[in-house]
CSV table of N, CA and C in Angstrom, one decimal:
chain,number,residue,atom,x,y,z
A,1,UNK,N,0.9,-1.1,0.0
A,1,UNK,CA,-0.1,-0.1,-0.3
A,1,UNK,C,1.0,1.4,0.0
A,2,UNK,N,0.5,2.1,-0.8
A,2,UNK,CA,1.8,3.3,-1.0
A,2,UNK,C,0.7,4.7,-0.3
A,3,UNK,N,1.5,5.0,0.8
A,3,UNK,CA,0.6,6.3,1.5
A,3,UNK,C,1.7,7.3,0.9
A,4,UNK,N,1.4,8.3,2.3
A,4,UNK,CA,2.4,9.5,2.1
A,4,UNK,C,3.4,9.8,3.4
A,5,UNK,N,3.5,8.2,3.9
A,5,UNK,CA,4.3,8.3,5.9
A,5,UNK,C,4.6,6.9,5.0
A,6,UNK,N,5.8,6.7,6.0
A,6,UNK,CA,7.3,6.0,5.4
A,6,UNK,C,6.7,4.5,6.0
A,7,UNK,N,5.8,4.1,6.6
A,7,UNK,CA,5.2,2.7,7.1
A,7,UNK,C,4.4,2.9,8.6
A,8,UNK,N,4.0,1.8,9.4
A,8,UNK,CA,3.4,2.1,10.3
A,8,UNK,C,4.2,2.9,11.2
A,9,UNK,N,4.2,3.9,12.2
A,9,UNK,CA,4.5,4.9,13.7
A,9,UNK,C,4.2,4.1,14.4
A,10,UNK,N,5.4,4.3,15.1
A,10,UNK,CA,5.3,3.9,16.4
A,10,UNK,C,4.5,4.5,17.7
A,11,UNK,N,4.1,5.8,17.2
A,11,UNK,CA,2.7,6.5,18.1
A,11,UNK,C,2.7,7.5,16.6
A,12,UNK,N,1.7,8.8,16.9
A,12,UNK,CA,1.5,9.3,16.4
A,12,UNK,C,2.8,10.9,16.6
A,13,UNK,N,2.5,11.0,15.1
A,13,UNK,CA,4.3,11.7,14.8
A,13,UNK,C,3.6,13.1,15.6
A,14,UNK,N,2.9,13.6,15.2
A,14,UNK,CA,2.0,15.0,15.9
A,14,UNK,C,2.4,15.1,17.2
A,15,UNK,N,2.5,14.0,18.1
A,15,UNK,CA,2.0,13.9,19.6
A,15,UNK,C,3.8,13.7,20.0
A,16,UNK,N,4.7,12.9,19.2
A,16,UNK,CA,5.6,12.6,19.6
A,16,UNK,C,6.6,12.8,18.8
A,17,UNK,N,7.1,13.0,18.6
A,17,UNK,CA,8.3,13.7,17.8
A,17,UNK,C,9.1,12.4,17.6
A,18,UNK,N,9.3,11.7,18.2
A,18,UNK,CA,10.6,10.6,18.3
A,18,UNK,C,9.5,9.3,17.7
A,19,UNK,N,8.7,9.0,17.1
A,19,UNK,CA,7.9,8.5,16.6
A,19,UNK,C,9.2,7.6,15.5
A,20,UNK,N,9.1,6.3,15.2
A,20,UNK,CA,9.7,5.7,14.6
A,20,UNK,C,9.1,4.8,13.7
A,21,UNK,N,9.3,4.6,12.7
A,21,UNK,CA,8.3,3.6,12.0
A,21,UNK,C,9.0,2.1,12.1
A,22,UNK,N,8.1,1.5,12.5
A,22,UNK,CA,8.0,-0.1,12.4
A,22,UNK,C,8.5,-1.0,11.3
A,23,UNK,N,9.5,-1.8,11.9
A,23,UNK,CA,9.7,-2.5,10.5
A,23,UNK,C,9.1,-3.7,10.3
A,24,UNK,N,8.4,-4.4,10.7
A,24,UNK,CA,7.6,-4.9,10.8
A,24,UNK,C,6.1,-5.0,11.5
A,25,UNK,N,5.3,-5.8,11.6
A,25,UNK,CA,4.0,-6.1,13.1
A,25,UNK,C,3.2,-7.2,12.0
A,26,UNK,N,2.3,-7.5,13.3
A,26,UNK,CA,1.9,-8.9,12.9
A,26,UNK,C,-0.3,-7.7,12.3
A,27,UNK,N,-0.6,-8.8,11.6
A,27,UNK,CA,-2.0,-8.1,11.3
A,27,UNK,C,-2.6,-8.0,12.5
A,28,UNK,N,-2.8,-8.9,13.6
A,28,UNK,CA,-3.3,-8.1,14.6
A,28,UNK,C,-2.7,-7.1,15.6
A,29,UNK,N,-1.4,-6.7,15.3
A,29,UNK,CA,-0.6,-5.6,16.0
A,29,UNK,C,-1.3,-4.4,15.0
A,30,UNK,N,-1.3,-4.8,13.5
A,30,UNK,CA,-2.1,-3.5,12.6
A,30,UNK,C,-3.4,-3.0,13.2
A,31,UNK,N,-4.3,-4.3,13.3
A,31,UNK,CA,-5.1,-4.0,13.4
A,31,UNK,C,-6.2,-3.4,14.7
A,32,UNK,N,-4.4,-3.6,15.6
A,32,UNK,CA,-5.3,-3.0,16.9
A,32,UNK,C,-4.5,-1.5,16.6
A,33,UNK,N,-3.7,-1.2,16.5
A,33,UNK,CA,-2.6,0.3,16.3
A,33,UNK,C,-4.4,0.8,15.3
A,34,UNK,N,-4.4,0.5,14.3
A,34,UNK,CA,-5.8,1.2,13.6
A,34,UNK,C,-6.9,1.6,14.7
A,35,UNK,N,-7.2,0.3,15.4
A,35,UNK,CA,-8.1,0.6,16.6
A,35,UNK,C,-8.5,1.9,17.2
A,36,UNK,N,-7.4,1.9,17.5
A,36,UNK,CA,-7.0,2.8,18.4
A,36,UNK,C,-6.0,4.3,18.0
A,37,UNK,N,-6.5,4.3,16.5
A,37,UNK,CA,-6.5,5.5,15.9
A,37,UNK,C,-5.0,5.9,14.6
A,38,UNK,N,-4.4,4.6,14.7
A,38,UNK,CA,-3.5,5.0,13.5
A,38,UNK,C,-3.7,5.3,12.4
A,39,UNK,N,-3.8,6.0,11.4
A,39,UNK,CA,-5.0,6.3,10.4
A,39,UNK,C,-4.3,5.4,8.8
A,40,UNK,N,-2.3,5.2,9.1
A,40,UNK,CA,-2.3,4.6,7.9
A,40,UNK,C,-3.3,2.9,7.3
A,41,UNK,N,-3.6,2.7,8.2
A,41,UNK,CA,-3.9,1.9,7.9
A,41,UNK,C,-5.8,1.7,8.0
A,42,UNK,N,-6.6,1.1,7.0
A,42,UNK,CA,-8.1,0.3,7.6
A,42,UNK,C,-7.9,-1.2,8.1
A,43,UNK,N,-8.6,-1.5,9.6
A,43,UNK,CA,-8.3,-2.7,9.2
A,43,UNK,C,-9.0,-4.1,8.4
A,44,UNK,N,-10.5,-3.5,7.7
A,44,UNK,CA,-11.2,-3.9,6.6
A,44,UNK,C,-10.5,-4.0,5.5
A,45,UNK,N,-9.6,-3.1,4.8
A,45,UNK,CA,-8.2,-3.1,4.1
A,45,UNK,C,-7.4,-4.7,4.1
A,46,UNK,N,-7.1,-5.3,5.2
A,46,UNK,CA,-6.0,-6.2,5.6
A,46,UNK,C,-7.6,-7.8,5.3
A,47,UNK,N,-8.5,-7.8,5.3
A,47,UNK,CA,-8.9,-8.6,5.2
A,47,UNK,C,-9.0,-10.2,4.2
A,48,UNK,N,-8.6,-9.5,2.9
A,48,UNK,CA,-8.5,-10.0,2.0
A,48,UNK,C,-7.1,-11.3,1.7
A,49,UNK,N,-6.0,-10.0,2.5
A,49,UNK,CA,-4.8,-10.4,2.9
A,49,UNK,C,-4.4,-11.6,4.1
A,50,UNK,N,-5.2,-11.3,5.1
A,50,UNK,CA,-5.3,-12.2,6.4
A,50,UNK,C,-5.9,-13.3,5.5
A,51,UNK,N,-7.1,-13.6,5.0
A,51,UNK,CA,-7.7,-14.8,4.6
A,51,UNK,C,-7.2,-15.4,3.8
A,52,UNK,N,-5.7,-15.0,3.4
A,52,UNK,CA,-4.5,-15.7,2.0
A,52,UNK,C,-3.4,-15.8,2.3
A,53,UNK,N,-3.4,-15.2,3.7
A,53,UNK,CA,-1.9,-14.9,4.3
A,53,UNK,C,-1.0,-14.2,3.5
A,54,UNK,N,-1.0,-13.5,2.7
A,54,UNK,CA,-0.4,-12.3,1.8
A,54,UNK,C,0.0,-10.9,2.5
A,55,UNK,N,1.1,-11.4,2.7
A,55,UNK,CA,2.0,-10.1,3.4
A,55,UNK,C,1.6,-8.3,2.6
A,56,UNK,N,1.3,-7.5,3.6
A,56,UNK,CA,1.0,-6.2,3.4
A,56,UNK,C,2.1,-5.5,3.4
A,57,UNK,N,2.4,-4.5,2.6
A,57,UNK,CA,4.0,-3.8,3.1
A,57,UNK,C,3.1,-2.0,2.8
A,58,UNK,N,3.7,-1.3,3.5
A,58,UNK,CA,3.3,0.1,3.7
A,58,UNK,C,3.8,1.0,3.8
A,59,UNK,N,4.0,1.8,2.3
A,59,UNK,CA,5.7,2.5,1.7
A,59,UNK,C,5.0,3.4,1.8
A,60,UNK,N,6.1,4.9,1.6
A,60,UNK,CA,5.8,5.7,0.9
A,60,UNK,C,5.9,6.3,-0.1
A,61,UNK,N,5.1,6.8,-0.8
A,61,UNK,CA,5.1,7.1,-2.1
A,61,UNK,C,5.6,8.4,-2.4
A,62,UNK,N,6.3,8.7,-2.1
A,62,UNK,CA,6.9,10.2,-1.8
A,62,UNK,C,8.5,10.5,-1.2
A,63,UNK,N,8.7,8.7,-0.8
A,63,UNK,CA,10.1,7.7,-0.3
A,63,UNK,C,10.5,6.8,-0.8
A,64,UNK,N,11.0,6.4,-2.1
A,64,UNK,CA,11.2,5.2,-2.6
A,64,UNK,C,11.9,4.5,-2.2
A,65,UNK,N,12.8,5.1,-1.4
A,65,UNK,CA,14.0,3.6,-0.9
A,65,UNK,C,13.6,3.5,0.6
A,66,UNK,N,12.6,4.2,1.0
A,66,UNK,CA,12.5,3.6,2.4
A,66,UNK,C,11.8,2.6,2.4
A,67,UNK,N,12.3,1.5,3.4
A,67,UNK,CA,12.1,0.1,3.3
A,67,UNK,C,10.3,-0.5,4.0
A,68,UNK,N,10.1,0.9,4.4
A,68,UNK,CA,8.3,0.9,5.1
A,68,UNK,C,8.1,-0.2,6.5
A,69,UNK,N,6.7,-0.1,6.2
A,69,UNK,CA,6.5,-1.9,6.9
A,69,UNK,C,6.2,-2.6,6.2
A,70,UNK,N,6.4,-4.0,6.7
A,70,UNK,CA,6.0,-5.3,6.4
A,70,UNK,C,5.0,-6.1,7.7
A,71,UNK,N,3.7,-5.8,7.0
A,71,UNK,CA,2.5,-6.5,7.9
A,71,UNK,C,2.5,-7.8,7.6
A,72,UNK,N,2.3,-9.1,8.4
A,72,UNK,CA,2.0,-10.4,8.2
A,72,UNK,C,1.5,-11.3,9.3
A,73,UNK,N,1.0,-12.7,9.0
A,73,UNK,CA,0.7,-13.6,9.5
A,73,UNK,C,1.7,-13.8,10.7
A,74,UNK,N,1.1,-14.5,12.0
A,74,UNK,CA,2.6,-14.5,13.3
A,74,UNK,C,2.3,-16.2,13.1
A,75,UNK,N,4.0,-16.3,13.4
A,75,UNK,CA,4.3,-17.4,12.7
A,75,UNK,C,4.4,-18.3,14.2
A,76,UNK,N,4.4,-19.4,14.8
A,76,UNK,CA,6.3,-19.8,15.4
A,76,UNK,C,7.7,-18.9,15.6
A,77,UNK,N,7.7,-18.8,14.0
A,77,UNK,CA,9.2,-17.9,14.0
A,77,UNK,C,9.0,-16.7,15.0
A,78,UNK,N,7.8,-15.8,14.2
A,78,UNK,CA,7.8,-14.5,14.7
A,78,UNK,C,7.3,-14.3,15.8
A,79,UNK,N,6.8,-15.5,16.9
A,79,UNK,CA,5.9,-14.8,17.8
A,79,UNK,C,7.1,-14.8,18.9
A,80,UNK,N,8.1,-14.7,19.4
A,80,UNK,CA,8.7,-14.4,19.9
A,80,UNK,C,9.8,-14.0,19.8
A,81,UNK,N,9.7,-12.8,18.6
A,81,UNK,CA,10.7,-11.8,18.1
A,81,UNK,C,11.0,-10.7,19.8
A,82,UNK,N,12.3,-9.8,19.3
A,82,UNK,CA,12.3,-9.1,20.6
A,82,UNK,C,11.1,-7.7,20.5
A,83,UNK,N,10.7,-7.6,19.4
A,83,UNK,CA,10.3,-6.0,20.0
A,83,UNK,C,8.8,-6.1,18.7
A,84,UNK,N,7.7,-6.3,19.7
A,84,UNK,CA,6.7,-6.0,19.0
A,84,UNK,C,4.9,-4.9,19.8
A,85,UNK,N,4.4,-4.8,19.2
A,85,UNK,CA,3.5,-3.9,20.0
A,85,UNK,C,2.7,-4.2,21.2
A,86,UNK,N,3.4,-3.7,22.4
A,86,UNK,CA,2.9,-4.4,23.6
A,86,UNK,C,2.3,-3.5,24.5
A,87,UNK,N,1.9,-2.4,24.1
A,87,UNK,CA,0.6,-1.5,24.7
A,87,UNK,C,0.3,-0.2,24.1
A,88,UNK,N,-0.6,0.4,24.7
A,88,UNK,CA,-0.8,1.6,24.2
A,88,UNK,C,-1.1,2.7,25.4
A,89,UNK,N,-1.1,4.5,25.0
A,89,UNK,CA,-1.0,5.3,26.2
A,89,UNK,C,-1.6,6.4,25.3
A,90,UNK,N,-2.2,6.9,26.2
A,90,UNK,CA,-2.6,8.5,25.3
A,90,UNK,C,-1.6,9.5,26.1
A,91,UNK,N,-2.1,10.8,24.9
A,91,UNK,CA,-1.3,12.1,25.9
A,91,UNK,C,-1.8,13.0,25.6
A,92,UNK,N,-2.5,14.0,26.7
A,92,UNK,CA,-3.4,14.8,26.4
A,92,UNK,C,-2.5,16.1,26.9
């Protein structure tokens, strides 16, 4: 999916200037991020990909060299990776 950001970000960059692009996340993590306000992807957009276990890549139209974010089906190999979406909080 080509969009105007470099990938799925760790936080809202308007509120958290240090927000970083996530290298990868699972379908469930992406859906949860979208539920809590991430505008980069809508959960229903991923339904066909999830049904067929097709990875989704989020990349920036204006930054072709950026690696973006890979959204994929969790497997035994990726279940115990070192980084994942672990929690949410809001700053007002």
